[in-house]
Each structure stands twice: as C-alpha cells, then as structure tokens.
Amino acid sequence: MRCHVSGCKDITMELDRKNEAQPWPRSGSSRREVLQWLAMAGAGAFLPAGKLLAGAGKPAAGALTGRIDVHQHTVPPFYTKVMEKEILATGHPLPTWTPSLAIETMDKNGVATGMLSPMTRVVQDSFSDKSERARNLARQNNDYTQQLVRDYPGRFGHFAALPLPDTDGSLREIEYAFDTLKADGISLWTSYGDKWPGDSAFAPVYEELNRRKAIIFVHSAPPVCCRSLQPGVIDSVVEYDFDIARAVVSYLKSDSFRRFPNIRFIFPHSGGTLPVLANRVTESLPEKRSEKATDELMNEVKQIYFDVAHATYPAPLSALTKIVPVSQILFGSDYPIVPFPVSEGPLDHFGFSANDLQAINRGNAEQIFPRLKV
C-alpha cells in the first residue's frame, strides 16, 4: 500500500493489521463497533480506496432503489495522461477507478446511481480567459462521462465541466452539454485563480444557466491564495472546506442566489466551514445589518443543497442540520477519493428518523433529478 500523506507508513501498517480482523460496520453494528471503525477510517481517509474497500461487506442492491450519490468522480484515461507529470513529482497516485469497479463497489454499498463530476484540476487550473487546453479537456470530460450514462442506464448521472474563466468557451459548452449530451447539470469549482464563483465576470454564464433552470454542483478546490500553507499538510485537509464558505460568501455578496433564482446549487462536505460561520456571515454582509436583511441572507443559505461526503461525523452534520432543513441534505461519498463507508457508517448511526434518512439517501435527489424516480 502506498501512502498519500508523508509520514503515514506506521498508520498504514496498523490499519492493514486491523483490517484483517475488523470488518466494516454493517447495519445493526453496536455503537462501540462503529466508533472503533471510525477511528480507523479517520486514519485511512487518505489511503488508496482499493485497499480500504476490500472488506466492504454490505449486500448488493438488487434494484435501482438504493442511494443516489451526488458526489462521485471519474478517473478517465485522458486525465491520467494529463496528470502523469504531477503524479511523478508528488508521488500521490490517482485512485484506482473503472466504470465496472465503480458499479461493483456501488452495489456492495447499496448505491443505485452515482452523479459524476470531474476530478480537481481536470480543468480548474487552466486560468487563462481563453484556454484551448481547458476547452479541450472540458469537452473530453463531458463526452467521456455522458457515454458512461448511456452505457450504464440508471447507474450514472453527469455534471458537465466548463472551461471557466473562459466565458465564451463556457457558454458554448453549456449549449453542447445540455442540448447534445443531455447532461444532468454543471460542475463548477469553489474558486478560479484569484476569483470566486460569484464574481461579476461570470454573470453571463449564470444568466444562461438560470435560463435553463440548471443544477450546479460546486466542488471544493484549493484556492491559489492558500495552497501548501503548511508543509506536509495537503490542501484538502483544511482549504477545501474553507473554500466552500468563501464560495458561498461570494454568491451572497453578489446577490447571485436572488438574481438567478432558477438555479439550484449543491455544495459538498456538509457545507465545510459554512454552517459554523453562517450566522456571522449573514449578520456582517448586509450593509445596514437590519434584522430583515440578515434573515433574508439566512433564508438564501437555507435554499442551498449540501451533500454529506466525508462529513457525516457528529460535529459537521450537527452544525449543518442547525442551518438547513433535511430537505436540503443529499447523500454524497466522494468516491473514489474516499471509500463509501467513511460517509455511510456515521450517517446511518447519526440518529435520523427512517423517513429523514430515506430523504437524504434518495428522496431529496429524486426531487432534483426527476429522471431517477422509480
């Protein structure tokens, strides 16, 4: 097994040893068993998914009535080639992924459909206003992913990539994604160079997406300002979740949620740091700080959807449920970056009612994606 984090050799060896005797928690596991597993999962979150998933033992979902996972990624061959130099430089291999492996793993974990979005840096690091590289990568990604949707009916959905900050290229890709590929939505990043997604420069893109009543999945990204701040600490540990809050603040500050009311936004990781900062943000952003203005901003936050990928632990999920109703919470896994049980185990034992858990696992997503209704 290869570590993704410097200095994790001892943790990896210990995890391997425990995995031989400690199965993944199943429905009905005791609280102690779940806590023991979570301790290992915390150490193993940065390790290759294949090894960790070897012991996943939930029964296969026989019908397409299981979870709808709104947060999955592909690792297509062209992306592996693009990232080859970086892999060699950093020593961080990409996770093992194929469509058949994804479906096999989904079946073992009761997931009916995975909504696919691009891996970080497929397009996100092409910051030129008119980058042919970004346009080509976005098109390759979108063609590849939509072919999976066709080849495996009901098992995958598709959030199409855009070559932002290239506005003209993005408008053309929106037209192609919806009119030709019939994509389920659009995938954006929480930041682009020195801009966050609510920046006025992107307004033409949102106007078109609003006209099309689009669904936007906004994935975490390491902002240029704050990469590699601490030696030995990868950006995803802290900055991904902080950038979710920055992105939402940029939308609130630019009135994007009100200006584009037909767009439905999904953010990952139970909102990152946003639920903890939400009251501070909504009290500070309005110019007059009136009670009405504060309530209006908080109501905008309550209309956002959030997936729970890698954030079903008691602290983040408790914070999220204090801010938004259950109707705005969706199941997400971040597979293949993170093994399914990292999110599944804690979610199943959080204490939601059966109806609320069904809504999070599937019902809420069916409302957003009617084609997936059974």
Short mmCIF file of C-alpha atoms in Angstrom, two decimals:
data_model
loop_
_atom_site.label_atom_id
_atom_site.label_comp_id
_atom_site.label_asym_id
_atom_site.label_seq_id
_atom_site.Cartn_x
_atom_site.Cartn_y
_atom_site.Cartn_z
CA MET A 1 0.00 0.00 0.00
CA ARG A 2 1.22 3.48 -0.89
CA CYS A 3 0.60 6.43 1.40
CA HIS A 4 -0.92 9.64 0.13
CA VAL A 5 0.39 11.55 3.14
CA SER A 6 4.03 11.91 4.07
CA GLY A 7 4.91 10.00 7.21
CA CYS A 8 1.86 7.73 7.28
CA LYS A 9 3.76 4.43 6.96
CA ASP A 10 3.16 3.39 10.55
CA ILE A 11 -0.54 4.29 10.36
CA THR A 12 -0.87 2.32 7.15
CA MET A 13 0.73 -0.80 8.63
CA GLU A 14 -1.51 -0.56 11.69
CA LEU A 15 -4.61 -0.10 9.53
CA ASP A 16 -3.68 -3.14 7.41
CA ARG A 17 -3.25 -5.21 10.55
CA LYS A 18 -6.61 -4.13 11.96
CA ASN A 19 -8.41 -4.62 8.66
CA GLU A 20 -7.61 -8.34 8.79
CA ALA A 21 -9.66 -8.74 11.94
CA GLN A 22 -12.04 -5.77 11.90
CA PRO A 23 -14.82 -5.76 9.26
CA TRP A 24 -16.52 -2.61 8.04
CA PRO A 25 -19.57 -1.71 10.16
CA ARG A 26 -22.87 -3.02 8.87
CA SER A 27 -26.39 -2.01 9.67
CA GLY A 28 -27.05 -3.04 13.24
CA SER A 29 -23.47 -2.65 14.41
CA SER A 30 -23.08 -1.58 18.02
CA ARG A 31 -22.05 1.96 18.88
CA ARG A 32 -18.69 0.67 20.12
CA GLU A 33 -18.05 -1.16 16.84
CA VAL A 34 -18.85 1.94 14.84
CA LEU A 35 -16.58 4.12 16.97
CA GLN A 36 -13.75 1.61 16.62
CA TRP A 37 -14.20 1.61 12.87
CA LEU A 38 -14.39 5.41 12.69
CA ALA A 39 -11.05 5.66 14.48
CA MET A 40 -9.52 3.56 11.72
CA ALA A 41 -11.42 5.39 8.98
CA GLY A 42 -10.02 8.69 10.16
CA ALA A 43 -6.51 7.36 9.73
CA GLY A 44 -7.32 5.69 6.44
CA ALA A 45 -9.13 8.55 4.73
CA PHE A 46 -6.05 9.47 2.74
CA LEU A 47 -5.14 5.94 1.69
CA PRO A 48 -5.87 4.32 -1.68
CA ALA A 49 -9.53 3.36 -1.94
CA GLY A 50 -8.94 -0.10 -3.39
CA LYS A 51 -7.27 -1.50 -0.28
CA LEU A 52 -9.80 0.03 2.08
CA LEU A 53 -12.75 -1.24 0.09
CA ALA A 54 -11.53 -4.82 0.09
CA GLY A 55 -13.52 -5.53 3.25
CA ALA A 56 -16.68 -3.57 2.43
CA GLY A 57 -19.43 -6.06 3.01
CA LYS A 58 -22.87 -4.54 2.54
CA PRO A 59 -25.16 -6.68 0.41
CA ALA A 60 -25.61 -5.76 -3.23
CA ALA A 61 -28.57 -3.60 -4.17
CA GLY A 62 -30.72 -5.77 -6.38
CA ALA A 63 -32.91 -2.96 -7.69
CA LEU A 64 -32.21 0.66 -8.53
CA THR A 65 -33.82 1.91 -5.37
CA GLY A 66 -30.70 2.49 -3.27
CA ARG A 67 -28.87 5.69 -2.55
CA ILE A 68 -28.39 8.41 -5.12
CA ASP A 69 -24.83 9.57 -4.64
CA VAL A 70 -24.48 13.15 -5.90
CA HIS A 71 -20.71 13.28 -5.33
CA GLN A 72 -18.69 10.81 -7.38
CA HIS A 73 -15.74 11.33 -9.72
CA THR A 74 -14.30 9.66 -12.77
CA VAL A 75 -10.63 8.98 -13.47
CA PRO A 76 -10.73 8.76 -17.29
CA PRO A 77 -7.65 7.69 -19.27
CA PHE A 78 -7.07 11.17 -20.70
CA TYR A 79 -6.97 12.63 -17.18
CA THR A 80 -4.36 10.10 -16.08
CA LYS A 81 -2.21 11.20 -19.01
CA VAL A 82 -2.69 14.90 -18.16
CA MET A 83 -1.69 14.30 -14.54
CA GLU A 84 1.26 11.99 -15.28
CA LYS A 85 3.97 14.59 -14.61
CA GLU A 86 2.34 15.77 -11.39
CA ILE A 87 1.94 12.20 -10.15
CA LEU A 88 5.65 11.59 -10.67
CA ALA A 89 6.55 14.89 -8.98
CA THR A 90 4.34 14.48 -5.90
CA GLY A 91 4.28 10.71 -5.50
CA HIS A 92 0.49 10.86 -4.98
CA PRO A 93 -1.03 8.25 -7.31
CA LEU A 94 -4.56 8.64 -8.60
CA PRO A 95 -7.14 6.29 -7.12
CA THR A 96 -7.93 3.08 -8.97
CA TRP A 97 -11.13 3.57 -10.93
CA THR A 98 -13.00 1.96 -13.80
CA PRO A 99 -16.72 2.07 -14.61
CA SER A 100 -17.13 -1.64 -13.78
CA LEU A 101 -15.25 -1.27 -10.48
CA ALA A 102 -17.40 1.74 -9.60
CA ILE A 103 -20.61 -0.18 -10.22
CA GLU A 104 -19.36 -3.21 -8.31
CA THR A 105 -18.46 -1.00 -5.36
CA MET A 106 -21.77 0.86 -5.56
CA ASP A 107 -23.66 -2.44 -5.47
CA LYS A 108 -21.76 -3.56 -2.38
CA ASN A 109 -22.69 -0.32 -0.65
CA GLY A 110 -26.33 0.00 -1.65
CA VAL A 111 -25.79 2.90 -4.07
CA ALA A 112 -28.06 2.88 -7.11
CA THR A 113 -26.79 5.91 -9.02
CA GLY A 114 -23.59 7.96 -8.93
CA MET A 115 -23.67 11.53 -10.23
CA LEU A 116 -20.27 12.01 -11.86
CA SER A 117 -18.21 15.21 -11.83
CA PRO A 118 -14.61 15.84 -12.92
CA MET A 119 -11.61 15.38 -10.67
CA THR A 120 -9.99 18.53 -9.31
CA ARG A 121 -7.59 20.11 -11.82
CA VAL A 122 -9.07 18.47 -14.91
CA VAL A 123 -9.99 21.99 -15.98
CA GLN A 124 -9.70 24.06 -12.82
CA ASP A 125 -6.02 25.01 -13.20
CA SER A 126 -6.44 26.46 -16.70
CA PHE A 127 -6.86 30.04 -15.59
CA SER A 128 -6.47 31.72 -18.98
CA ASP A 129 -9.54 33.63 -20.15
CA LYS A 130 -9.33 31.76 -23.47
CA SER A 131 -7.56 28.46 -22.92
CA GLU A 132 -7.82 25.89 -25.70
CA ARG A 133 -6.43 23.35 -23.24
CA ALA A 134 -9.33 23.98 -20.85
CA ARG A 135 -11.87 23.85 -23.67
CA ASN A 136 -10.48 20.58 -24.98
CA LEU A 137 -10.30 18.98 -21.53
CA ALA A 138 -13.85 20.04 -20.69
CA ARG A 139 -15.14 18.57 -23.94
CA GLN A 140 -13.21 15.32 -23.47
CA ASN A 141 -14.51 15.01 -19.93
CA ASN A 142 -18.09 15.68 -20.92
CA ASP A 143 -18.11 13.30 -23.89
CA TYR A 144 -16.49 10.55 -21.84
CA THR A 145 -18.82 10.89 -18.85
CA GLN A 146 -22.01 11.14 -20.85
CA GLN A 147 -21.04 7.95 -22.70
CA LEU A 148 -20.98 6.20 -19.32
CA VAL A 149 -24.51 7.44 -18.67
CA ARG A 150 -25.59 5.88 -21.97
CA ASP A 151 -23.65 2.63 -21.48
CA TYR A 152 -24.93 2.01 -17.93
CA PRO A 153 -28.57 3.18 -17.83
CA GLY A 154 -29.67 4.30 -14.41
CA ARG A 155 -26.27 3.85 -12.78
CA PHE A 156 -24.66 7.19 -13.55
CA GLY A 157 -25.56 10.85 -13.92
CA HIS A 158 -23.43 13.66 -15.28
CA PHE A 159 -22.37 17.13 -14.12
CA ALA A 160 -20.65 18.66 -17.13
CA ALA A 161 -17.40 20.62 -16.79
CA LEU A 162 -16.98 24.19 -18.05
CA PRO A 163 -13.71 25.91 -19.08
CA LEU A 164 -14.16 28.91 -16.77
CA PRO A 165 -12.92 31.64 -16.55
CA ASP A 166 -13.33 31.43 -20.32
CA THR A 167 -16.85 32.89 -20.62
CA ASP A 168 -17.29 32.37 -24.36
CA GLY A 169 -15.99 28.81 -24.19
CA SER A 170 -18.23 28.09 -21.20
CA LEU A 171 -21.35 29.36 -22.95
CA ARG A 172 -20.61 27.12 -25.92
CA GLU A 173 -20.01 24.14 -23.62
CA ILE A 174 -23.28 24.79 -21.78
CA GLU A 175 -25.14 24.62 -25.07
CA TYR A 176 -23.36 21.40 -26.05
CA ALA A 177 -23.74 19.82 -22.61
CA PHE A 178 -27.49 20.35 -22.38
CA ASP A 179 -28.65 20.27 -25.99
CA THR A 180 -26.43 17.47 -27.31
CA LEU A 181 -25.31 15.45 -24.28
CA LYS A 182 -28.44 15.99 -22.15
CA ALA A 183 -26.29 16.47 -19.04
CA ASP A 184 -27.98 16.46 -15.62
CA GLY A 185 -26.20 19.61 -14.51
CA ILE A 186 -22.98 21.59 -14.43
CA SER A 187 -19.91 21.17 -12.24
CA LEU A 188 -18.08 24.30 -11.08
CA TRP A 189 -15.23 24.92 -8.63
CA THR A 190 -15.23 26.99 -5.46
CA SER A 191 -12.52 29.25 -6.91
CA TYR A 192 -10.84 30.12 -10.20
CA GLY A 193 -7.43 31.75 -9.90
CA ASP A 194 -7.96 34.94 -7.90
CA LYS A 195 -11.75 34.86 -8.35
CA TRP A 196 -14.57 33.10 -6.53
CA PRO A 197 -17.65 31.89 -8.42
CA GLY A 198 -19.91 34.82 -7.52
CA ASP A 199 -17.57 37.24 -9.33
CA SER A 200 -19.36 39.57 -11.75
CA ALA A 201 -17.09 38.36 -14.58
CA PHE A 202 -19.04 35.09 -14.61
CA ALA A 203 -22.50 36.70 -14.78
CA PRO A 204 -23.19 35.76 -18.45
CA VAL A 205 -22.64 32.10 -17.57
CA TYR A 206 -25.12 32.24 -14.69
CA GLU A 207 -27.66 34.11 -16.80
CA GLU A 208 -27.65 31.24 -19.29
CA LEU A 209 -27.73 28.60 -16.56
CA ASN A 210 -30.60 30.42 -14.90
CA ARG A 211 -32.48 30.47 -18.21
CA ARG A 212 -32.01 26.71 -18.44
CA LYS A 213 -33.01 26.14 -14.80
CA ALA A 214 -29.75 24.30 -14.28
CA ILE A 215 -28.42 22.36 -11.33
CA ILE A 216 -24.89 23.37 -10.35
CA PHE A 217 -22.61 21.14 -8.29
CA VAL A 218 -19.89 23.38 -6.79
CA HIS A 219 -16.91 21.24 -5.87
CA SER A 220 -14.14 22.22 -3.47
CA ALA A 221 -10.85 23.45 -4.89
CA PRO A 222 -7.57 24.63 -3.37
CA PRO A 223 -7.56 28.42 -3.88
CA VAL A 224 -4.42 29.95 -5.34
CA CYS A 225 -4.07 32.20 -2.30
CA CYS A 226 -3.82 29.35 0.18
CA ARG A 227 -2.07 26.36 -1.35
CA SER A 228 0.64 24.49 0.52
CA LEU A 229 0.43 26.80 3.52
CA GLN A 230 1.75 24.18 5.93
CA PRO A 231 4.50 21.77 4.92
CA GLY A 232 3.26 18.19 4.91
CA VAL A 233 -0.42 19.16 5.08
CA ILE A 234 -2.24 18.60 1.79
CA ASP A 235 -4.72 21.28 0.72
CA SER A 236 -7.78 19.05 1.03
CA VAL A 237 -7.34 18.73 4.81
CA VAL A 238 -8.36 22.32 5.53
CA GLU A 239 -8.60 24.55 2.47
CA TYR A 240 -11.25 22.57 0.59
CA ASP A 241 -13.78 23.18 3.36
CA PHE A 242 -12.82 26.80 3.89
CA ASP A 243 -13.18 27.47 0.16
CA ILE A 244 -16.78 26.25 0.29
CA ALA A 245 -17.52 29.07 2.73
CA ARG A 246 -15.65 31.57 0.55
CA ALA A 247 -17.64 30.49 -2.50
CA VAL A 248 -21.00 30.84 -0.74
CA VAL A 249 -19.98 34.25 0.61
CA SER A 250 -19.12 35.34 -2.93
CA TYR A 251 -22.58 34.31 -4.11
CA LEU A 252 -24.26 36.09 -1.20
CA LYS A 253 -22.20 39.25 -1.67
CA SER A 254 -23.06 39.43 -5.39
CA ASP A 255 -26.75 38.63 -4.80
CA SER A 256 -26.32 35.64 -7.12
CA PHE A 257 -28.82 33.44 -5.31
CA ARG A 258 -31.52 36.12 -5.72
CA ARG A 259 -30.51 37.20 -9.23
CA PHE A 260 -30.54 33.63 -10.54
CA PRO A 261 -33.46 32.03 -8.68
CA ASN A 262 -33.93 29.17 -11.18
CA ILE A 263 -30.52 27.66 -10.43
CA ARG A 264 -30.26 25.01 -7.75
CA PHE A 265 -26.86 24.87 -6.07
CA ILE A 266 -25.27 21.83 -4.43
CA PHE A 267 -22.19 22.20 -2.20
CA PRO A 268 -20.18 19.26 -0.78
CA HIS A 269 -18.88 18.14 2.61
CA SER A 270 -21.88 19.27 4.69
CA GLY A 271 -21.01 22.85 3.75
CA GLY A 272 -17.44 22.73 5.03
CA THR A 273 -16.93 25.61 7.45
CA LEU A 274 -20.06 27.47 6.27
CA PRO A 275 -22.53 26.14 8.89
CA VAL A 276 -20.28 27.36 11.69
CA LEU A 277 -19.78 30.76 10.01
CA ALA A 278 -23.30 31.21 8.58
CA ASN A 279 -24.67 33.49 11.31
CA ARG A 280 -21.51 35.59 11.36
CA VAL A 281 -21.65 35.94 7.58
CA THR A 282 -25.33 36.83 7.35
CA GLU A 283 -25.03 39.38 10.17
CA SER A 284 -21.97 41.06 8.65
CA LEU A 285 -22.68 41.13 4.90
CA PRO A 286 -25.82 43.32 4.79
CA GLU A 287 -24.78 46.96 4.55
CA LYS A 288 -27.37 48.15 7.06
CA ARG A 289 -27.28 44.98 9.14
CA SER A 290 -31.03 45.12 9.70
CA GLU A 291 -32.80 42.11 11.12
CA LYS A 292 -34.72 41.81 7.85
CA ALA A 293 -31.55 41.80 5.73
CA THR A 294 -29.93 39.23 8.00
CA ASP A 295 -32.97 36.96 7.82
CA GLU A 296 -33.11 37.29 4.03
CA LEU A 297 -29.50 36.19 3.67
CA MET A 298 -30.01 33.26 6.03
CA ASN A 299 -33.05 32.22 4.02
CA GLU A 300 -30.84 32.16 0.91
CA VAL A 301 -28.44 29.82 2.70
CA LYS A 302 -31.36 27.58 3.67
CA GLN A 303 -32.25 27.10 -0.02
CA ILE A 304 -28.82 25.61 -0.86
CA TYR A 305 -28.39 21.84 -1.14
CA PHE A 306 -25.48 20.16 0.63
CA ASP A 307 -24.07 16.68 0.23
CA VAL A 308 -22.57 14.89 3.23
CA ALA A 309 -19.46 13.36 1.62
CA HIS A 310 -16.72 12.80 4.19
CA ALA A 311 -18.69 14.96 6.64
CA THR A 312 -21.22 12.73 8.40
CA TYR A 313 -19.38 12.87 11.69
CA PRO A 314 -21.41 14.31 14.60
CA ALA A 315 -19.81 17.78 14.54
CA PRO A 316 -20.25 18.77 10.86
CA LEU A 317 -23.62 17.07 10.43
CA SER A 318 -24.98 18.58 13.66
CA ALA A 319 -23.88 22.02 12.51
CA LEU A 320 -25.46 21.55 9.07
CA THR A 321 -28.82 20.39 10.46
CA LYS A 322 -28.94 23.54 12.62
CA ILE A 323 -28.76 25.66 9.45
CA VAL A 324 -30.77 23.86 6.75
CA PRO A 325 -33.77 21.51 6.81
CA VAL A 326 -33.39 17.84 5.97
CA SER A 327 -34.95 18.56 2.57
CA GLN A 328 -31.67 20.27 1.54
CA ILE A 329 -29.33 17.41 2.51
CA LEU A 330 -28.15 14.84 -0.06
CA PHE A 331 -26.06 11.71 0.15
CA GLY A 332 -22.53 12.02 -1.25
CA SER A 333 -19.45 9.83 -0.98
CA ASP A 334 -16.56 11.49 -2.88
CA TYR A 335 -15.80 8.06 -4.37
CA PRO A 336 -13.17 7.01 -5.47
CA ILE A 337 -11.23 9.61 -3.48
CA VAL A 338 -12.87 8.43 -0.26
CA PRO A 339 -14.27 4.93 0.40
CA PHE A 340 -18.06 4.73 0.73
CA PRO A 341 -18.09 3.57 4.39
CA VAL A 342 -16.37 6.80 5.52
CA SER A 343 -19.66 8.62 4.90
CA GLU A 344 -22.14 5.74 5.13
CA GLY A 345 -21.26 4.42 8.58
CA PRO A 346 -21.62 7.67 10.53
CA LEU A 347 -24.70 8.73 8.53
CA ASP A 348 -26.55 5.51 9.30
CA HIS A 349 -25.87 5.94 13.02
CA PHE A 350 -26.36 9.71 13.33
CA GLY A 351 -29.90 9.37 14.66
CA PHE A 352 -32.04 10.47 11.71
CA SER A 353 -35.54 9.07 11.56
CA ALA A 354 -36.21 6.43 8.91
CA ASN A 355 -38.10 8.98 6.80
CA ASP A 356 -35.34 11.58 7.05
CA LEU A 357 -32.67 9.02 6.22
CA GLN A 358 -34.65 7.90 3.17
CA ALA A 359 -34.95 11.53 2.05
CA ILE A 360 -31.20 12.12 2.41
CA ASN A 361 -30.28 8.84 0.74
CA ARG A 362 -32.64 9.15 -2.20
CA GLY A 363 -35.85 11.14 -1.91
CA ASN A 364 -34.34 14.63 -1.97
CA ALA A 365 -32.21 13.79 -5.00
CA GLU A 366 -35.26 12.42 -6.81
CA GLN A 367 -36.86 15.84 -6.46
CA ILE A 368 -33.85 17.45 -8.15
CA PHE A 369 -33.36 14.75 -10.78
CA PRO A 370 -36.87 13.54 -11.72
CA ARG A 371 -35.49 11.08 -14.31
CA LEU A 372 -34.14 8.99 -11.42
CA LYS A 373 -37.54 8.50 -9.78
CA VAL A 374 -38.54 4.85 -9.51
#
